[in-house]
Short mmCIF file of N, CA and C in Angstrom, two decimals:
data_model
loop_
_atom_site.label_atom_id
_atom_site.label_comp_id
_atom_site.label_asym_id
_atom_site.label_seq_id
_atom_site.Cartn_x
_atom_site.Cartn_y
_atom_site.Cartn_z
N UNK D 4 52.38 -170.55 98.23
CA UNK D 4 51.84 -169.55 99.13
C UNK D 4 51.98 -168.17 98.48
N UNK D 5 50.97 -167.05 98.93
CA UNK D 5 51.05 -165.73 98.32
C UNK D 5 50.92 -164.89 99.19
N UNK D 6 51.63 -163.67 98.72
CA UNK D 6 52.02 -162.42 100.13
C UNK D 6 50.26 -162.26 100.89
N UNK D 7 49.35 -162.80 100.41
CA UNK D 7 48.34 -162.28 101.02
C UNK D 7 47.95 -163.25 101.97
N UNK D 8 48.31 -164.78 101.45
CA UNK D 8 48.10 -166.03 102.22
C UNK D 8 49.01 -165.83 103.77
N UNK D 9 50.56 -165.15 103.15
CA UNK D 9 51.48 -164.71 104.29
C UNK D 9 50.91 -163.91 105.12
N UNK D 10 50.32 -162.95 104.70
CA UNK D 10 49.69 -161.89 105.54
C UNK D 10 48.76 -162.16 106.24
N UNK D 11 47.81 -163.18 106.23
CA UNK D 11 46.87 -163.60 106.70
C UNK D 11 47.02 -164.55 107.76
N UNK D 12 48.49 -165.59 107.63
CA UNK D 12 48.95 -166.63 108.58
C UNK D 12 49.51 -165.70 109.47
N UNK D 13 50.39 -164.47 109.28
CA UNK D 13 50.93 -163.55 110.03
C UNK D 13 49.52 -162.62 111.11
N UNK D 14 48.85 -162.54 110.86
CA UNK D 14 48.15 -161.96 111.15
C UNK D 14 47.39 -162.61 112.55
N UNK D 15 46.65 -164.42 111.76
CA UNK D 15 46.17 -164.99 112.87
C UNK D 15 47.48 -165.46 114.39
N UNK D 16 48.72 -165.24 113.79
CA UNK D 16 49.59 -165.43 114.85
C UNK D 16 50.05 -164.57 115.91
N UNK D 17 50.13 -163.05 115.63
CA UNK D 17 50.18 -162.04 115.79
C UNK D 17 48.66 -161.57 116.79
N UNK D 18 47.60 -161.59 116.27
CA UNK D 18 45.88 -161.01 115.95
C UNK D 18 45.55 -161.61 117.83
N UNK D 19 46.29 -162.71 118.38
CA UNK D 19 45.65 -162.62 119.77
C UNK D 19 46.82 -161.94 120.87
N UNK D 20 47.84 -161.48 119.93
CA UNK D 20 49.08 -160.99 121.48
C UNK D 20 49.36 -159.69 120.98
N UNK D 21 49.05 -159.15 119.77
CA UNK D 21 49.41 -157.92 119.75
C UNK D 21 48.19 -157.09 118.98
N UNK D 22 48.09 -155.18 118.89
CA UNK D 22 47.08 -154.84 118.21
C UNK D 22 47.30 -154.85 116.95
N UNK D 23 46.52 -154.86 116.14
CA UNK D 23 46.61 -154.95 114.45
C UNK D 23 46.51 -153.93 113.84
N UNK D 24 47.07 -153.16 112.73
CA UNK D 24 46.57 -152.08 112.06
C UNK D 24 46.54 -152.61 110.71
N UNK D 25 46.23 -151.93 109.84
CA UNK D 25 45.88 -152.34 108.20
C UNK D 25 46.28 -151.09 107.48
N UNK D 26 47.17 -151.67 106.33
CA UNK D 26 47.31 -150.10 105.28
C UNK D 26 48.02 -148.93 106.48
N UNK D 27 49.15 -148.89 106.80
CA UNK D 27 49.23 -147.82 107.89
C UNK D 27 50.91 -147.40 107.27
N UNK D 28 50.94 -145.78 107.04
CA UNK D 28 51.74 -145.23 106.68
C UNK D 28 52.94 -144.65 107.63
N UNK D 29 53.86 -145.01 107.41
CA UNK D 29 55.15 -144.85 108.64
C UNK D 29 55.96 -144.01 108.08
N UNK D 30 56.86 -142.88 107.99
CA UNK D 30 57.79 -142.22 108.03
C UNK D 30 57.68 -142.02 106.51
N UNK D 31 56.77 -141.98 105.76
CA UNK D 31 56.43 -141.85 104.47
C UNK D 31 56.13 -143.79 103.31
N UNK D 32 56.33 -144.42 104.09
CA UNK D 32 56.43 -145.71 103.82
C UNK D 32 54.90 -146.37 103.81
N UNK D 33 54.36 -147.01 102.99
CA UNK D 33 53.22 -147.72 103.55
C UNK D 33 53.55 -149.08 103.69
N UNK D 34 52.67 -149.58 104.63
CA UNK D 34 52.77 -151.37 105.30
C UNK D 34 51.67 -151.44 105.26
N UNK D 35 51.57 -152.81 104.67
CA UNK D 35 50.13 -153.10 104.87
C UNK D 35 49.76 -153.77 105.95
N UNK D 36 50.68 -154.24 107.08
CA UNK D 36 50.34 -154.51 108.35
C UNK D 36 51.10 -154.18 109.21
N UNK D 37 50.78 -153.43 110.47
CA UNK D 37 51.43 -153.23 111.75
C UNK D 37 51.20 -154.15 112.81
N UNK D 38 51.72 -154.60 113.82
CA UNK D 38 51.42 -155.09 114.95
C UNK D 38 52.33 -154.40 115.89
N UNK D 39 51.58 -153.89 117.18
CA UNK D 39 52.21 -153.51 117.77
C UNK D 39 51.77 -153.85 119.75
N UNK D 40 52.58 -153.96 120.47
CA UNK D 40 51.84 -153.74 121.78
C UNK D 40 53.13 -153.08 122.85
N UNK D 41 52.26 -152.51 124.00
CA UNK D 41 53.34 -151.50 125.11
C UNK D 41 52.59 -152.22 126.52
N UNK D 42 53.41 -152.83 126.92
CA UNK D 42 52.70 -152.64 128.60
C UNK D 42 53.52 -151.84 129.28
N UNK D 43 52.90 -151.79 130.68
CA UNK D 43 54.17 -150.85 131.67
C UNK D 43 53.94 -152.03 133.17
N UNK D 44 54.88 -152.39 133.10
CA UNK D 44 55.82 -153.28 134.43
C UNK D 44 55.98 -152.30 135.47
N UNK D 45 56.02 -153.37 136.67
CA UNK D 45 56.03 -152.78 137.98
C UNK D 45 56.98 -153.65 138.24
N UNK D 46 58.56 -153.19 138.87
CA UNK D 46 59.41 -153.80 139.01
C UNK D 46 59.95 -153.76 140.61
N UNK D 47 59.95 -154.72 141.37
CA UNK D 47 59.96 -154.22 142.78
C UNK D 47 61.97 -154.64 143.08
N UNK D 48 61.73 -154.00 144.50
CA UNK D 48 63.25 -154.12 145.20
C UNK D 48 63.20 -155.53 145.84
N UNK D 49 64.18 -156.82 145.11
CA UNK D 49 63.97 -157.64 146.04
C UNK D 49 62.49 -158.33 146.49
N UNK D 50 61.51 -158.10 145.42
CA UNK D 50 60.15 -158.59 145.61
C UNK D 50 59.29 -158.06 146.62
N UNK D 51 59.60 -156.90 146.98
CA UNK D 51 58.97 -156.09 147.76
C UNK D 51 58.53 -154.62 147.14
N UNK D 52 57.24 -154.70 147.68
CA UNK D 52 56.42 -153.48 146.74
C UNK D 52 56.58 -152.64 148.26
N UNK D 53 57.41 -151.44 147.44
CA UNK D 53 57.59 -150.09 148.91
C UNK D 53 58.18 -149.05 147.81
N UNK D 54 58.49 -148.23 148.26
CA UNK D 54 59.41 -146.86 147.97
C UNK D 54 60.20 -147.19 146.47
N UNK D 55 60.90 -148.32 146.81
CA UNK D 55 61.83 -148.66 146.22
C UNK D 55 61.20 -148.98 144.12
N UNK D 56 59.89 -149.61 144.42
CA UNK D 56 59.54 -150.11 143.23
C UNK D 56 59.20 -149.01 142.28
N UNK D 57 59.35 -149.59 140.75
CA UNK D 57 59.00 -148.38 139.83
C UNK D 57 58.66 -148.98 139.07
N UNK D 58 58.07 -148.52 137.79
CA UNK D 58 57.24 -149.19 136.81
C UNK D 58 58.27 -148.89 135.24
N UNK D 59 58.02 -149.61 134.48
CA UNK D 59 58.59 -149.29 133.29
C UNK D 59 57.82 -149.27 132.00
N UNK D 60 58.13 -149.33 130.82
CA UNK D 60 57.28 -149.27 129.82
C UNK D 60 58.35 -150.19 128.97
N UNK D 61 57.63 -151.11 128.08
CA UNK D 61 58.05 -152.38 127.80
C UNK D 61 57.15 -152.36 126.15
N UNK D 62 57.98 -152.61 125.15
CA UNK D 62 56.96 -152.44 123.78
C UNK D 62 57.60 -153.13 122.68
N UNK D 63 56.63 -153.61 121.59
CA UNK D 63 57.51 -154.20 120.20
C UNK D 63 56.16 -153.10 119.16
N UNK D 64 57.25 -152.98 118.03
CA UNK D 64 56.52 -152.78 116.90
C UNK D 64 56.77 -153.32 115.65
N UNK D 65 56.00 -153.95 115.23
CA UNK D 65 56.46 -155.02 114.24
C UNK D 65 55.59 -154.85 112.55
N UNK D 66 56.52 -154.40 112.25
CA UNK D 66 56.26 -153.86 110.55
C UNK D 66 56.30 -154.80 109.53
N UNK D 67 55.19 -155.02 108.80
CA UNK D 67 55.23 -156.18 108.16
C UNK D 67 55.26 -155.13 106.42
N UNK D 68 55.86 -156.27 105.31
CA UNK D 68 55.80 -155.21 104.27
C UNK D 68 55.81 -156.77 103.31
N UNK D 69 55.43 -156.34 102.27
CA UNK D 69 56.00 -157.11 100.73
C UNK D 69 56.73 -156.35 99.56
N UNK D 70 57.46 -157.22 99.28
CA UNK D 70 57.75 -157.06 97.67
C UNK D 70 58.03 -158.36 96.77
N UNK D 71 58.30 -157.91 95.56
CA UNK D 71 58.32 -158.47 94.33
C UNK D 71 59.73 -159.29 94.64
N UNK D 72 60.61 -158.48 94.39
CA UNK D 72 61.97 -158.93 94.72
C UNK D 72 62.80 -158.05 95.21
N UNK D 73 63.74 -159.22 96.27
CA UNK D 73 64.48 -158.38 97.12
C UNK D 73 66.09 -158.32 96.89
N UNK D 74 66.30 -157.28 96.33
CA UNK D 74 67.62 -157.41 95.68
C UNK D 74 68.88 -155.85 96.38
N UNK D 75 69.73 -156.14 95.87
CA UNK D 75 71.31 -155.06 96.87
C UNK D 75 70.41 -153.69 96.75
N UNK D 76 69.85 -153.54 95.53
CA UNK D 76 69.20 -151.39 95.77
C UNK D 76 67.96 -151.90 96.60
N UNK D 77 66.95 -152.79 96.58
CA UNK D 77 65.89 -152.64 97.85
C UNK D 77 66.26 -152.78 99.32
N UNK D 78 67.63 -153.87 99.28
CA UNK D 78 67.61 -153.48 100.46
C UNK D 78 68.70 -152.64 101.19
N UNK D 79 69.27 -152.05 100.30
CA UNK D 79 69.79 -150.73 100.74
C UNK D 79 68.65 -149.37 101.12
N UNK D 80 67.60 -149.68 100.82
CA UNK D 80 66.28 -148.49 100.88
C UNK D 80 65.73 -149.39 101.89
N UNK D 81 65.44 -150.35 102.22
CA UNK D 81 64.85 -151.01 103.61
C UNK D 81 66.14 -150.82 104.87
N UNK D 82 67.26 -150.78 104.50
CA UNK D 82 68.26 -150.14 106.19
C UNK D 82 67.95 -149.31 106.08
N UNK D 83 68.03 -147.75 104.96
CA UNK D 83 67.62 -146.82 105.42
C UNK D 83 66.52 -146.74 106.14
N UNK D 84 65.42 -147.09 105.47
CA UNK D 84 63.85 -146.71 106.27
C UNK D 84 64.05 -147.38 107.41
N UNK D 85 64.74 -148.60 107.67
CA UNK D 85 64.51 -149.12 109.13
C UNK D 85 65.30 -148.57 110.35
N UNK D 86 66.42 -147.58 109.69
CA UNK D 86 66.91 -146.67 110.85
C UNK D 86 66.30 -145.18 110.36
N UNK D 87 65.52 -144.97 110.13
CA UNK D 87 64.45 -144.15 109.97
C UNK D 87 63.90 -144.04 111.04
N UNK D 88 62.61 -145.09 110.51
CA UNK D 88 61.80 -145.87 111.94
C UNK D 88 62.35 -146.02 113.38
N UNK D 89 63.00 -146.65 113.35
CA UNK D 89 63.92 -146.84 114.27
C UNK D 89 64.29 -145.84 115.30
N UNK D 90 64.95 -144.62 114.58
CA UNK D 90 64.82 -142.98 115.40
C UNK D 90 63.45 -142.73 115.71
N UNK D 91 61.93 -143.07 114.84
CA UNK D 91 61.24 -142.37 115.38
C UNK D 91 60.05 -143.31 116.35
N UNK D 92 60.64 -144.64 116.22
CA UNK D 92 59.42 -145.73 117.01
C UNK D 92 60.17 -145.79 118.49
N UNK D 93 60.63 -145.36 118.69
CA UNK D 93 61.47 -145.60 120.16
C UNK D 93 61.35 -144.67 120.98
N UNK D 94 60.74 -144.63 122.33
CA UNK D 94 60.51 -143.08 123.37
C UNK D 94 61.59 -142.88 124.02
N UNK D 95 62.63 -142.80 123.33
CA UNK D 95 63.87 -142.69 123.98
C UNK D 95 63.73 -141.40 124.94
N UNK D 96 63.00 -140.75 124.68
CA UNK D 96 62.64 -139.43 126.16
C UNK D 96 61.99 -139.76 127.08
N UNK D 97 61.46 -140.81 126.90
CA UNK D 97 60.56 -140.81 128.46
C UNK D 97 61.01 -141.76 129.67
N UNK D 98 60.85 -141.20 130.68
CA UNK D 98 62.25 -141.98 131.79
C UNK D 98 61.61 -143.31 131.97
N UNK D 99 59.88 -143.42 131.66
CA UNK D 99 59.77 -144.51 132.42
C UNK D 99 60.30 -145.64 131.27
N UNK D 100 60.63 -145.59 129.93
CA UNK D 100 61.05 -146.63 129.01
C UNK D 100 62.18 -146.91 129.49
N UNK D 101 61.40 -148.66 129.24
CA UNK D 101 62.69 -150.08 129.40
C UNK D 101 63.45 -150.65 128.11
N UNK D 102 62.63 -150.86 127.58
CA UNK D 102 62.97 -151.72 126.24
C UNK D 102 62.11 -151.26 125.02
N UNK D 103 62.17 -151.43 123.60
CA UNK D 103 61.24 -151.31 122.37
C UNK D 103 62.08 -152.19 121.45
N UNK D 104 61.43 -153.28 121.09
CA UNK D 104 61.89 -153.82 119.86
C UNK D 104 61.12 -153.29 118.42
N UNK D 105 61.50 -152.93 117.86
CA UNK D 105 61.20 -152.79 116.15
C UNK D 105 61.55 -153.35 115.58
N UNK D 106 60.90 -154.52 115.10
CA UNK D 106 60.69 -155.23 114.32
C UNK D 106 59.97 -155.32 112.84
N UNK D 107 60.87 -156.16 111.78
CA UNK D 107 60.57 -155.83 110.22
C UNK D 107 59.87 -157.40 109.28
N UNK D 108 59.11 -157.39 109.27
CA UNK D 108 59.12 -158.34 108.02
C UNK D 108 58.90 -158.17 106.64
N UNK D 109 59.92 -158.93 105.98
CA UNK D 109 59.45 -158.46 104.74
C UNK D 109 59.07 -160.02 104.22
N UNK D 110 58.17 -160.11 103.58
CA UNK D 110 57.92 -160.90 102.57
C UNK D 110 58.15 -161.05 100.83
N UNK D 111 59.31 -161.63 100.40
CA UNK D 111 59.49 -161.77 98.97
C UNK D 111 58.96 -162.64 98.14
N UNK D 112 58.96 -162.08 96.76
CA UNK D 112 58.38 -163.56 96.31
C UNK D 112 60.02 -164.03 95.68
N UNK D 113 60.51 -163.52 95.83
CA UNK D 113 62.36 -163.89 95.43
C UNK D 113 63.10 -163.13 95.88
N UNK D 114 64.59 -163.48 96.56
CA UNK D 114 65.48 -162.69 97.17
C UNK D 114 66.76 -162.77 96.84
N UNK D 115 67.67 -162.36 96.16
CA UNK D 115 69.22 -162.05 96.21
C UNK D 115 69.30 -162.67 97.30
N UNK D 116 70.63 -163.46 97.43
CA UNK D 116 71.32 -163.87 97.96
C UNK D 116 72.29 -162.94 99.19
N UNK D 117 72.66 -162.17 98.11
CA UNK D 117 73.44 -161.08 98.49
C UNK D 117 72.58 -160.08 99.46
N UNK D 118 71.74 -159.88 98.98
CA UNK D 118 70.70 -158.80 99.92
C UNK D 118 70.41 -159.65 100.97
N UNK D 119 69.84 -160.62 101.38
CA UNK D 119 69.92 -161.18 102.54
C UNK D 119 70.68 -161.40 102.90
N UNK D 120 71.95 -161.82 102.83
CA UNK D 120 73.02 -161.63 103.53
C UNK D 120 73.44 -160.33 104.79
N UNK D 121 73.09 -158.82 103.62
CA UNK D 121 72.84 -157.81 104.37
C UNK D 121 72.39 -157.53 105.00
N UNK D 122 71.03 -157.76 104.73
CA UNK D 122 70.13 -158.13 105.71
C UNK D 122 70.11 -158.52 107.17
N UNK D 123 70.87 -159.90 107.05
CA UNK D 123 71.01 -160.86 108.02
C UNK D 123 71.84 -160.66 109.09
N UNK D 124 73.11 -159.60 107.80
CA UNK D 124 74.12 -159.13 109.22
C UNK D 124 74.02 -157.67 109.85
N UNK D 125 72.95 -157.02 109.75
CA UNK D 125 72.17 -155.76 109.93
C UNK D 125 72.07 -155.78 111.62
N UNK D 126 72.68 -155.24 112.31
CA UNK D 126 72.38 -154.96 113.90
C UNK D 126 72.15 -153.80 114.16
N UNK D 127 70.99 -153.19 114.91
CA UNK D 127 71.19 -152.20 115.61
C UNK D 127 70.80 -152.28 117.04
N UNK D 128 71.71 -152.59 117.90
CA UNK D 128 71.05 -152.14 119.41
C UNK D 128 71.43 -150.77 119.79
N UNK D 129 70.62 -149.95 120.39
CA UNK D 129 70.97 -148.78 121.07
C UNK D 129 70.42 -148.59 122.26
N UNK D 130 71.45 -148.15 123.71
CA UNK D 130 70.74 -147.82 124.81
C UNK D 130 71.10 -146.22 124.89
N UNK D 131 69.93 -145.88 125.75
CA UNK D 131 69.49 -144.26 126.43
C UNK D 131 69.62 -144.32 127.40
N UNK D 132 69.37 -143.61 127.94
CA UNK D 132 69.63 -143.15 129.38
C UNK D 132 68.43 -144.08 130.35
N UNK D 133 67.61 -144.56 129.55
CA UNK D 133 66.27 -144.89 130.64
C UNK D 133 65.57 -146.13 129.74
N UNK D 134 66.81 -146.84 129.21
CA UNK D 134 66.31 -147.94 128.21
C UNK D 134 67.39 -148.82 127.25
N UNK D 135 66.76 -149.58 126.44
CA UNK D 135 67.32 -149.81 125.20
C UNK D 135 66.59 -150.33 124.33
N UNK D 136 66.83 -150.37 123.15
CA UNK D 136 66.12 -150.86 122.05
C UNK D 136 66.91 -151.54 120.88
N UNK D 137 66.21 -152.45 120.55
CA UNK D 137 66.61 -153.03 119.23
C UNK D 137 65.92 -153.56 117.94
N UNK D 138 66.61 -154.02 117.00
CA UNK D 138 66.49 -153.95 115.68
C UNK D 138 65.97 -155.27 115.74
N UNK D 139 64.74 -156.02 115.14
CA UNK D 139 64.67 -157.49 115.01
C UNK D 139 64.30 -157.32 113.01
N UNK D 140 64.91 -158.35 112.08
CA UNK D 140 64.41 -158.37 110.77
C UNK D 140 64.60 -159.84 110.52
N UNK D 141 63.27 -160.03 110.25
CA UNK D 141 62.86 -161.50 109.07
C UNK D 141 62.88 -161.04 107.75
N UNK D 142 63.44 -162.29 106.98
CA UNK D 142 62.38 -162.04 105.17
C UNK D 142 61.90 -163.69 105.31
N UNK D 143 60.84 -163.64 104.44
CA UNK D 143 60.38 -165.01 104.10
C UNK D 143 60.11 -164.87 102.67
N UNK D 144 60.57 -166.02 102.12
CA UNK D 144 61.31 -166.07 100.58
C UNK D 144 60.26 -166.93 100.27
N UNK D 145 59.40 -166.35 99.63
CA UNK D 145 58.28 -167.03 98.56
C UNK D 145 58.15 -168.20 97.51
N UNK D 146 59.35 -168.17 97.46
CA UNK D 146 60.20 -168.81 96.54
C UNK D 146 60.02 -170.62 96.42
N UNK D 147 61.45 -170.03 97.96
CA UNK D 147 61.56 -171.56 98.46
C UNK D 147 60.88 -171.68 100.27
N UNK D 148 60.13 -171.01 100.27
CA UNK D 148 59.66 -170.60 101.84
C UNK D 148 60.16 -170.83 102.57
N UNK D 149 61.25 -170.36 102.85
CA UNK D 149 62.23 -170.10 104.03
C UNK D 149 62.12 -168.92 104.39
N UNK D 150 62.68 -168.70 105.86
CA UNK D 150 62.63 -167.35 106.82
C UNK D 150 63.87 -167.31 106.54
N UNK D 151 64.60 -166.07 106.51
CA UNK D 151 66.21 -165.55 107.26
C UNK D 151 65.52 -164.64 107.63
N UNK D 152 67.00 -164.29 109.32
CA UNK D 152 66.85 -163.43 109.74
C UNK D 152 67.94 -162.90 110.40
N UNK D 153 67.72 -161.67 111.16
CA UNK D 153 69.01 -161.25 111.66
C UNK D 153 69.17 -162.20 113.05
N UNK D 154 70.46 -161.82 114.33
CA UNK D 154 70.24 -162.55 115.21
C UNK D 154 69.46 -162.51 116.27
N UNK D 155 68.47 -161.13 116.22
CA UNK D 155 67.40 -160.74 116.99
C UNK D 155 66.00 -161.27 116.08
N UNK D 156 66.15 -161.45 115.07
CA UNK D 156 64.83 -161.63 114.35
C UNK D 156 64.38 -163.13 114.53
N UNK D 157 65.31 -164.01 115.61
CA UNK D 157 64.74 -165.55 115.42
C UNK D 157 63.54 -165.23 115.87
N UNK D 158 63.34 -164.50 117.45
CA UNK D 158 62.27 -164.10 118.19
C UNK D 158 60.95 -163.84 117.22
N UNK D 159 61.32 -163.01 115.63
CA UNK D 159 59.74 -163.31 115.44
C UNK D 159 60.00 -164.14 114.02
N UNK D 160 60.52 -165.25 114.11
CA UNK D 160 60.41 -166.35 113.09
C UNK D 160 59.73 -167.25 113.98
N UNK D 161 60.60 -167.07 114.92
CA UNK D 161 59.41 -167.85 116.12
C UNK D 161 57.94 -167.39 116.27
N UNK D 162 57.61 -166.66 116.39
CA UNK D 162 56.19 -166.07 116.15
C UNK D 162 55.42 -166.24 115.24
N UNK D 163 55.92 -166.35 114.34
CA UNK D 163 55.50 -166.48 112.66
C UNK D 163 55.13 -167.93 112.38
N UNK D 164 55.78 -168.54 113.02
CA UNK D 164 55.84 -170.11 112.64
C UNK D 164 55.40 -170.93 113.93
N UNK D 165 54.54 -170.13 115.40
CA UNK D 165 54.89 -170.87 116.02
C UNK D 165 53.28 -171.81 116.23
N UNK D 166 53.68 -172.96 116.97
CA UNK D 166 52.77 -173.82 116.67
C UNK D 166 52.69 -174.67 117.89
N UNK D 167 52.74 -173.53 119.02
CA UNK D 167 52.85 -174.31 120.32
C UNK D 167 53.66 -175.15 121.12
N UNK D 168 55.13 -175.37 119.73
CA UNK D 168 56.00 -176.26 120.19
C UNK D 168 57.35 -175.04 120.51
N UNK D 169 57.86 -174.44 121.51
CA UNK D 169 59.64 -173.99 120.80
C UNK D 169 59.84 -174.47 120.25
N UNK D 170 61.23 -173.44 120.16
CA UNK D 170 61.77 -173.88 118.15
C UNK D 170 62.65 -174.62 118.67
N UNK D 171 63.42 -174.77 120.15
CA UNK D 171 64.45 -175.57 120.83
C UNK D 171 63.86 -176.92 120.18
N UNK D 172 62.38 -177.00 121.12
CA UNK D 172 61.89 -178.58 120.90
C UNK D 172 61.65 -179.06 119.81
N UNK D 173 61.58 -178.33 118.77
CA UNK D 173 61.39 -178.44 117.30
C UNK D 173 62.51 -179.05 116.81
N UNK D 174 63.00 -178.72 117.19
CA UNK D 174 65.20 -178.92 116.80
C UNK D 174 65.19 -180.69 117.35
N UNK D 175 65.32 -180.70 118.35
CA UNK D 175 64.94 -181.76 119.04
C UNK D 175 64.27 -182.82 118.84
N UNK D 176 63.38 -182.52 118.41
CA UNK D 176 62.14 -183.27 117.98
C UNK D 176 62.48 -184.14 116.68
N UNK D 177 62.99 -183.00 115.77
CA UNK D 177 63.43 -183.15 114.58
C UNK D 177 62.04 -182.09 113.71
N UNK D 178 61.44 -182.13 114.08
CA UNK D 178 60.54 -181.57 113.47
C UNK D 178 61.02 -180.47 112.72
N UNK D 179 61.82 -179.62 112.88
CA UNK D 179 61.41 -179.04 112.08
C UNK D 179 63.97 -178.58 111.91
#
């Protein structure tokens, strides 16, 4: 498989639940794919729509990237940029925000051991006053095509790979 074949399976999985961008430049960074989507929820008291109910704003942004190889100096420059991003993809000012996941993929065609490791144990949750948000990161290793990820990033290995079955029933199944 090749980062473009990746990009393209990522894309048709992604391409009916979230919007797509192409080539899109972030905090000085280019990606060659974004996906992103925001709804806003109406959350009632007790299932009753009155006084009480309010609406929220609910969002993922999911940064897709490649490289060559992913080794201890790249991905010391991918935490930075992803708490970069991170400060600036999140509406931590606006009262009606609930949640924002930011989400990373990277695609390698080879990865240090060591750097995924880092990777893998990489957390950031942060709450505001009118929310919280967190950190989700995949890599998928070109290599030997395997996903790692952090412990928020199963959510989009699941995405990436999914095929109508959970990954529970997959387990289960044996399948996979």
């Amino acid at each position: 498989m090749t980062t473009a074949e990746f990009l393209a399976r990522a894309e048709a999985q992604y391409g009916q639940y979230f919007e797509l961008s192409h080539e899109v430049v972030y905090c000085g960074h280019l990606f060659p794919m974004l996906a992103q989507y925001q709804k806003i929820e109406t959350h009632y008291l007790m299932g009753i729509a009155g006084t009480a109910a309010r609406q929220g704003i609910c969002g993922e942004k999911c940064f897709f990237d490649v490289c060559d190889m992913l080794d201890m100096q790249s991905a010391e420059q991918y935490i930075q940029l992803f708490h970069q991003i991170h400060d600036n993809a999140v509406p931590s000012d606006d009262p009606m925000h609930e949640l924002t996941f930011v989400s990373f993929v990277i695609c390698a065609e080879k990865t240090e051991k060591s750097a995924r490791r880092k990777l893998q144990r990489l957390q950031d949750y942060r709450t505001y006053a009118n929310g919280w948000s967190g950190l989700r990161i995949c890599i998928f290793d070109l290599s030997d095509e395997t996903y790692y990820c952090n412990s928020m990033g199963k959510a989009v290995r699941e995405c990436l790979t999914r095929d109508h079955v959970p990954e529970g029933r997959k387990k289960f199944l044996g399948i996979r």
